[in-house]
Structure formats: C-alpha cells, structure tokens
Coordinates of C-alpha atoms in Angstrom, one line a residue:
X18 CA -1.9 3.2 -12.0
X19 CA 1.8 3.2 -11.7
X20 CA 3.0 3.9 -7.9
X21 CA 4.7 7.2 -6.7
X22 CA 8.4 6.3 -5.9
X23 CA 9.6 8.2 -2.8
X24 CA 13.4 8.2 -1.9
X25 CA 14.5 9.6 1.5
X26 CA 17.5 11.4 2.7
X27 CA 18.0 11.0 6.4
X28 CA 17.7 7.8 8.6
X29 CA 16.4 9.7 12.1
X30 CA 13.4 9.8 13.9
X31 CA 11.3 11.8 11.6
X32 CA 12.5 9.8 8.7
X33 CA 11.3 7.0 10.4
X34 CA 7.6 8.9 10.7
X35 CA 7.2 9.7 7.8
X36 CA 8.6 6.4 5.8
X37 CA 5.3 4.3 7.7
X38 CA 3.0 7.3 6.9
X39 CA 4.9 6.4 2.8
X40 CA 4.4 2.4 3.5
X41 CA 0.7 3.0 4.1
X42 CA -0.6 4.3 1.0
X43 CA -1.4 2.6 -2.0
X44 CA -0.8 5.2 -4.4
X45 CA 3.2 5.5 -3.5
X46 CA 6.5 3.5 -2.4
X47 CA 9.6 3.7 -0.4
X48 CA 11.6 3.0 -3.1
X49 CA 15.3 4.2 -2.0
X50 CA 16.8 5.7 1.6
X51 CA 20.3 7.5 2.2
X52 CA 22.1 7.5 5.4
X53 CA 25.3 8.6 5.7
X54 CA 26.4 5.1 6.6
X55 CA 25.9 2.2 4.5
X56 CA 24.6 0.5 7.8
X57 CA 22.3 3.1 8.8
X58 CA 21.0 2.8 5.2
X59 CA 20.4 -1.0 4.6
X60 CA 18.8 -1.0 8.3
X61 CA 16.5 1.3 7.4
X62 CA 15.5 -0.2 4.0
X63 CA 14.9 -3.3 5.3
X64 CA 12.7 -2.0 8.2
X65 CA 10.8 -0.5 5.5
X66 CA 10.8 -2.5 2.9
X67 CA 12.5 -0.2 0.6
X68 CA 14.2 -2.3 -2.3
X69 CA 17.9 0.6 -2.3
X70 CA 20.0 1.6 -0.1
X71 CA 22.6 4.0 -0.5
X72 CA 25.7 5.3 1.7
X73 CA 25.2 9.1 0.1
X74 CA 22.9 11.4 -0.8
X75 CA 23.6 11.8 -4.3
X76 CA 24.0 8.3 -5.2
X77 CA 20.0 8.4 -3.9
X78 CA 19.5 11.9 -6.0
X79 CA 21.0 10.7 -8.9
X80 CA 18.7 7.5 -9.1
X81 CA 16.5 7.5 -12.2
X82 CA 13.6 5.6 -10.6
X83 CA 12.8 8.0 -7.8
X84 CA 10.0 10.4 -8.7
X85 CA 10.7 13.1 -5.6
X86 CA 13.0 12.7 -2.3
X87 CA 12.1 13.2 1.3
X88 CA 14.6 15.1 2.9
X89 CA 14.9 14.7 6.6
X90 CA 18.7 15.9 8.0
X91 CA 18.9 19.0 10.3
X92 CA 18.3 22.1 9.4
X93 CA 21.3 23.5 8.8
X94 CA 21.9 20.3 6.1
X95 CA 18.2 21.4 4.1
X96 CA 19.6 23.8 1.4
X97 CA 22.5 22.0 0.1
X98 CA 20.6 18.4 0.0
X99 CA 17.8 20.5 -1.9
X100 CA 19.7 21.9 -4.5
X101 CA 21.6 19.0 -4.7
X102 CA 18.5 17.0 -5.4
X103 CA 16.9 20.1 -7.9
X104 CA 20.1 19.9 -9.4
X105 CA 19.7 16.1 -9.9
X106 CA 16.2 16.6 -11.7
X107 CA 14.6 15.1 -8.7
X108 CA 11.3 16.8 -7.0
X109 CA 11.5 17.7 -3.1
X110 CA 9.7 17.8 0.1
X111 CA 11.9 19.3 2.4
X112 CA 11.2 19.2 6.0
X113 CA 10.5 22.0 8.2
X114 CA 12.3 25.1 8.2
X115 CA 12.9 24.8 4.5
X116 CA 16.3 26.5 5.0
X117 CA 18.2 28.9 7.1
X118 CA 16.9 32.1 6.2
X119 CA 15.3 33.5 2.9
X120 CA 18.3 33.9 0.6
X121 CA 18.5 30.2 0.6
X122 CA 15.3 29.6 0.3
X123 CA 14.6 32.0 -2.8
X124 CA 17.4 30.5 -4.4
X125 CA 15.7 26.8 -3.7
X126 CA 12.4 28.0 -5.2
X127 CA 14.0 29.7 -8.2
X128 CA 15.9 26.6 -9.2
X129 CA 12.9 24.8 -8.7
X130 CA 11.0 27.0 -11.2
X131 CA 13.7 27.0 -13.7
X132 CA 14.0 23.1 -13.5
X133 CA 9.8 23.0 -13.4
X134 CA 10.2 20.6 -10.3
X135 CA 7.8 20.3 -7.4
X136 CA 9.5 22.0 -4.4
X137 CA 7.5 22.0 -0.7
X138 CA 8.2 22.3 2.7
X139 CA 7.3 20.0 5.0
X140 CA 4.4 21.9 6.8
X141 CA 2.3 18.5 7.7
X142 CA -0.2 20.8 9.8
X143 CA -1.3 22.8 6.7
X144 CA -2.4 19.2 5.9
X145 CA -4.3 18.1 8.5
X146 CA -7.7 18.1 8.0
X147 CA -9.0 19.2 11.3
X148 CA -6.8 22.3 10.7
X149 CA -8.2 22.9 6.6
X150 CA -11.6 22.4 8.9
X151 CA -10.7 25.6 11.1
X152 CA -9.8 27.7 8.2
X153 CA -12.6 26.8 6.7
X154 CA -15.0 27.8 9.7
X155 CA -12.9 31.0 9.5
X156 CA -14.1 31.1 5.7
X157 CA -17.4 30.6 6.3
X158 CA -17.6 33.7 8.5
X159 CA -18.2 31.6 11.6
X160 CA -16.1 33.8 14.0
X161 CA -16.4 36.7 12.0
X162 CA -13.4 38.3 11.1
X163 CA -10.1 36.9 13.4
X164 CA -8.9 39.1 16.1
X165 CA -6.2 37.5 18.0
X166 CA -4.0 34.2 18.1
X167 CA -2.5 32.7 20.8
X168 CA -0.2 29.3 20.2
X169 CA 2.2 27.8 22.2
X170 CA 4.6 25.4 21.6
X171 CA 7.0 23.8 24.2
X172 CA 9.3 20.7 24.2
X173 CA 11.2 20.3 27.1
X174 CA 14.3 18.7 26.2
X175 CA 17.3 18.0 28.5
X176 CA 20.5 19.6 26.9
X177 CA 22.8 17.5 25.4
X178 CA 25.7 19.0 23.4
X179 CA 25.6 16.7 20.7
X180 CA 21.8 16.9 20.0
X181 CA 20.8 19.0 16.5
X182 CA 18.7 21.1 18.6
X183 CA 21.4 22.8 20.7
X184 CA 23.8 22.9 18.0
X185 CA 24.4 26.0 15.9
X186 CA 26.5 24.2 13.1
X187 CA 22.8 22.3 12.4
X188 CA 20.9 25.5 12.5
X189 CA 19.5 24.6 16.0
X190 CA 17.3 26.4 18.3
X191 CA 13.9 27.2 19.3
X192 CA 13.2 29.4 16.6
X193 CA 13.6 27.2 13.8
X194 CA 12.5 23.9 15.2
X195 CA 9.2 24.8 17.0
X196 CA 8.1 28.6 16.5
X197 CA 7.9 28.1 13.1
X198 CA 4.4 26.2 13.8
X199 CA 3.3 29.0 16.0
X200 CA 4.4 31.3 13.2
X201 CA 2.6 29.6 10.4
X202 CA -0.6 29.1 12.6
X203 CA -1.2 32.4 13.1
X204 CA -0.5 33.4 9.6
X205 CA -2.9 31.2 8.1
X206 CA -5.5 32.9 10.5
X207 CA -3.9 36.7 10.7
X208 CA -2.1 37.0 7.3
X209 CA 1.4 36.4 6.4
X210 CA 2.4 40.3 5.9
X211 CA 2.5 41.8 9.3
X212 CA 2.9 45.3 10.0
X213 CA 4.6 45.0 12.8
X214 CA 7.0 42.1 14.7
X215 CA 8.1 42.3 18.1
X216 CA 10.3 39.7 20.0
X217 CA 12.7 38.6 22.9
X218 CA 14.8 35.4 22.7
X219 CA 16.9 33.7 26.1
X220 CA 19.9 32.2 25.0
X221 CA 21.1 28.8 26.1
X222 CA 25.1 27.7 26.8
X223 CA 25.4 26.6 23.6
X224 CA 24.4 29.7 22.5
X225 CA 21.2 28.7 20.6
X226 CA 17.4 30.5 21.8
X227 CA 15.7 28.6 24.2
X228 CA 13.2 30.3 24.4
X229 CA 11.0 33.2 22.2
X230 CA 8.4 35.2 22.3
X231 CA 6.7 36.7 19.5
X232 CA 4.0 39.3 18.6
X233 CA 2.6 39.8 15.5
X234 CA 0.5 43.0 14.9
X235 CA -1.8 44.1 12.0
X236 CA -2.8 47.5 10.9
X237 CA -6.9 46.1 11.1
X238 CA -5.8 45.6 14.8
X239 CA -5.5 42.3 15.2
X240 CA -2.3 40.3 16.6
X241 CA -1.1 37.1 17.7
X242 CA 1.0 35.8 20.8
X243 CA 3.1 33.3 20.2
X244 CA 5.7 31.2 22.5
X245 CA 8.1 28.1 22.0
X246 CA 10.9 26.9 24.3
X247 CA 13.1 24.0 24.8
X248 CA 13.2 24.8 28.3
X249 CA 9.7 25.4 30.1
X250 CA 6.2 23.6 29.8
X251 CA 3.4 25.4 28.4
X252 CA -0.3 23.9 27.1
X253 CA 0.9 23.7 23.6
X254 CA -2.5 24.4 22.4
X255 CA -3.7 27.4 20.1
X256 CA -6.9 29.3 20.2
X257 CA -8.3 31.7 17.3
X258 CA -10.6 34.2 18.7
X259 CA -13.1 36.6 16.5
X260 CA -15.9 39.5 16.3
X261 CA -18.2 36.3 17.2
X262 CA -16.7 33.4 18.9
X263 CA -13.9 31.4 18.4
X264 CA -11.4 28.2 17.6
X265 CA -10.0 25.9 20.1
X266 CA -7.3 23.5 19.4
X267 CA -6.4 20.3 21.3
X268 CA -3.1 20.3 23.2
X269 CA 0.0 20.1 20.5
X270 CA -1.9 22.5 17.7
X271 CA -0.1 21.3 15.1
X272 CA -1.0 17.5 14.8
X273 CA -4.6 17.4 17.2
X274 CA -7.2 15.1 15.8
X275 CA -10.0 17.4 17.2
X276 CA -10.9 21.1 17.1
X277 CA -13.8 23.2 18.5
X278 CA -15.8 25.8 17.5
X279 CA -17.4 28.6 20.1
X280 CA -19.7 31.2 19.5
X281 CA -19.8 35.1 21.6
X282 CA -20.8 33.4 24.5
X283 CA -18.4 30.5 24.8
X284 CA -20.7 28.1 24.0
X285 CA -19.9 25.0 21.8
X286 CA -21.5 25.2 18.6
X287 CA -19.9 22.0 17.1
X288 CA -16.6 20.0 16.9
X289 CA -15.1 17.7 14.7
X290 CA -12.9 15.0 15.3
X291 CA -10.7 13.2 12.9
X292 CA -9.0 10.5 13.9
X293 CA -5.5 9.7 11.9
X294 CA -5.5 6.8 9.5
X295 CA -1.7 6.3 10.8
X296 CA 0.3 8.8 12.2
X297 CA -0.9 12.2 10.9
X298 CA 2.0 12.4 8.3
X299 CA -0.3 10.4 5.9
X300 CA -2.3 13.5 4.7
X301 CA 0.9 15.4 3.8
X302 CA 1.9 12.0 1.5
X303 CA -1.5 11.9 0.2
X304 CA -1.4 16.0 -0.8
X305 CA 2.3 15.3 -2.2
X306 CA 1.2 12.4 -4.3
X307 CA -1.6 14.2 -5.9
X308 CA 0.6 17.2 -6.9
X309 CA 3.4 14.8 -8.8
X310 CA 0.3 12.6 -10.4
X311 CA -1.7 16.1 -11.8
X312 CA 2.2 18.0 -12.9
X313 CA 1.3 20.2 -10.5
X314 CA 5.0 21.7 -8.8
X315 CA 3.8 23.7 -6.1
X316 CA 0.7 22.4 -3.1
X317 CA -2.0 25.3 -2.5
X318 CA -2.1 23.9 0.4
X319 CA 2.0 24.9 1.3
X320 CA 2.7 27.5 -1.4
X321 CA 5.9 28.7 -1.7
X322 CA 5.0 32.5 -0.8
X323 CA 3.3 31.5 2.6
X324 CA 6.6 29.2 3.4
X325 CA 9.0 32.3 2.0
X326 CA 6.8 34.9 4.4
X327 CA 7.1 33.0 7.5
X328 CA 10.6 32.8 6.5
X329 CA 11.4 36.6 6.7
X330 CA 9.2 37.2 9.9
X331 CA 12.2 34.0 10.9
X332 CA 15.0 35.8 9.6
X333 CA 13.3 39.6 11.3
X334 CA 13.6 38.0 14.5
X335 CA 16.9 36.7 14.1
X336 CA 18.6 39.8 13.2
X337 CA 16.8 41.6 16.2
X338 CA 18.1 39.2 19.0
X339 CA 21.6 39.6 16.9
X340 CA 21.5 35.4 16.5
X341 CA 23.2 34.5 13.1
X342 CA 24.1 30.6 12.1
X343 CA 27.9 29.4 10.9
X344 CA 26.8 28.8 7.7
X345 CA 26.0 32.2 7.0

C-alpha cells in the first residue's frame, strides 16, 4: 500500500511533535518541510529524515508529491498558509485555533468544499482514545445525562516580548492558545450551541489576555466553568459530572493517558489507561491517514461545524472584552 506523504510548514516545537508522531507510522512519510530559512529547513529534514527541504511555503505547497501539509506557524500565520495550500490543491491539517475568528475560517472550509480537499484542525484531544472512551461512557448513559464541566488549563510562561504567545501580530494570547481546549471539552460533553456565554479577560503589557474565565450555560440547566492563564497555576485537569456520577481526567485534560469513571456516590466504578505508542500526536496521524486513504475530506471525529462553533463562542468572547487582532 503506497505510503501517505505528509509535508510540513513550520520548523518549531510542535512541528517537531508532530513530525516523530509522522516518522512512527507505517502507513505515512515526512516527505517535505518549510521553514522560512533554508537552514531551519534542511536541519529539520535531516533530523527527520524527510527527503525536501524548502526555504518557502509555497515551493512545499506547490510540490506534486505531497498528499496533505501540516501546518504549524502561529496563529495569526494559519489562514493565509491554508488557503495558500487549498489553493495549491493540497489537503490540510491545520493546527489549533484554525484561524483568527470565524470569517476566516468559513472562508477556509468553503474553499475546501469547492476544491473537495480534506481540511481539519488540529484538535489531537478529539483523538485521544481515553477521551473517545469518556464520551463514550457519556453515550452509554453511564452518568446519565451531563450536568456540569469544569476544565482548567494553565501554562505559566515568563513574558518575553518576542514569544508568539504575547504577541498580538501572531494572534497571541490565552484565548486562542489554551482555552480553546477548555472550550472544546466541554462542548463535546455540553453541546456546542450554548444559550448563554459569560466572560472576563486580564490583559497583560503587551496587551494580549492572560488570563479568562468562561461560563457556558444551557437552557436544560447545565453549564461549564472553564479557566486558562499564562500567568497563574491551576490543576489543569477536567471533571464531567452527571444525574449519576461522573468523569475524572488526569492532570493536563487534553493529552492524559488515563480517565476515571465515578458513580452517585463517588465511588470508582472502572478506569482505563492508555498508554501512548509515542507521544499522543500519533492517533491524530493515524485518524488523518485514514480520511486521505477512504476520500473522505472531513474527520467525524473533528468536523468542521464543532471546530466553526467553538469558533464563534472564540470570537463572542473577544468582542465582549473589546480584544480585536492586527490582522483584522
């Protein structure tokens, strides 16, 4: 069976995740890599193992032997390297927040449609088995119906001018980098429409959020709390809790190898425990490499409407705290 060729745009650290989580399976290859530097690229390649290297992005795009590109440049960058690849004829997983806001984004998915091209974000907890096992608990009636979430998600990370995270010009902040986990974990559990959204955002000195707090409420009457910061600890763990019991999550929610399941008394009724083959990126590949084999241009696991919804509860949120990015 002929291999998956993956190119990737992007030479930093979650480039570099997601390349060995590539290099492990059998079904795919790191074929090509674009930096913006010819250095950065060959560097790359050759830690890899990828046979091209290129000094820009559309010299990668425009390369006839890749079957879908990785993108992996900040935020702010996602949109324009999309379209550039859709453009191209080239499939795309984009990382995490697909784009800006949700003009962007329809326009990616549109374009995507019209060019019948797989499009997906990069939303590696939607394929983490230990999190398709929670949902499925949730399926199975196991809580009963889902009440209330409560995630948390907290990197403390020293300021620094330069870094993407505290820059607005690369669609930096808390928001966008971390709450849109929390987000789509309780969406999966709560429903991606809610009724009502309520937040609060502290603004940093470059004038980014810090930190945000978010609730989600649902006409049924259930809600979610949900908090991400750059600049204060938390447990960064997430809990689901129903009618009759509920579902832990290991510390960082988003990537945990084991969750639990409770009953009405807070007693453990089982737990499962899945340890990663590499580095927890290799479930997304797999999923990714099973949609290109079958034709299939859009995961059921990361559909476009779930990534578009936590989108606009994103772009709500923003245009409460008054926050908009240079680029729009």
């Amino acid at each position: 069976m002929k291999k998956i060729r993956w190119g990737i745009i992007g030479t930093g650290r979650i480039a570099n995740t997601f390349a060995k989580a590539i290099c492990s399976s059998k079904e795919c290859e790191l074929t090509a890599v674009a930096s913006r530097t010819k250095e950065k690229a060959r560097i790359f390649a050759e830690k890899y193992r990828a046979e091209k290297n290129y000094a820009s992005y559309e010299e990668l795009a425009s390369d006839k032997e890749i079957d879908i590109v990785y993108i992996a440049t900040p935020t702010a960058s996602h949109y324009a390297d999309t379209m550039m690849c859709l453009k191209k004829g080239k499939s795309v997983l984009c990382e995490k927040p697909a784009s800006l806001n949700r003009e962007q984004l329809s326009r990616i998915i549109q374009l995507a449609k019209e060019k019948d091209l797989f499009f997906m974000e990069a939303m590696w907890m939607k394929c983490n088995p230990v999190f398709k096992q929670a949902l499925s608990w949730v399926k199975e009636g196991k809580i009963g119906a889902p009440k209330a979430v409560k995630a948390d998600f907290c990197s403390m990370c020293e300021y620094d001018e330069n870094d993407r995270l505290f820059r607005p010009d690369c669609g930096g902040g808390a928001l966008l980098d971390l709450g849109v986990y929390t987000l789509t974990f309780a969406c999966c559990f709560l429903g991606f429409y809610p009724d009502e959204i309520s937040s609060n955002a502290v603004f940093g000195k470059s004038n980014v959020d810090m930190f945000n707090s978010i609730i989600l409420r649902y006409k049924n009457g259930s809600h979610a709390s949900l908090t991400t910061s750059f600049s204060m600890p938390c447990e960064n763990g997430a809990v689901v809790l129903g009618e009759k019991g509920s579902i832990v999550f290991d510390r960082w929610f988003f990537c945990t190898d084991r969750v639990s399941l409770y009953d009405e008394n807070n007693k453990l009724v089982e737990q499962v425990v899945i340890e990663n083959k590499v580095n927890g990126y290799e479930y997304e590949v797999e999923e990714v490499n099973r949609c290109i084999r079958e034709g299939v241009n859009e995961s059921v696991y990361v559909p476009h409407d779930e990534t578009m919804a936590v989108m606009e509860i994103m772009d709500k949120c923003r245009k409460d705290w008054g926050f908009v990015y240079p680029e729009e």
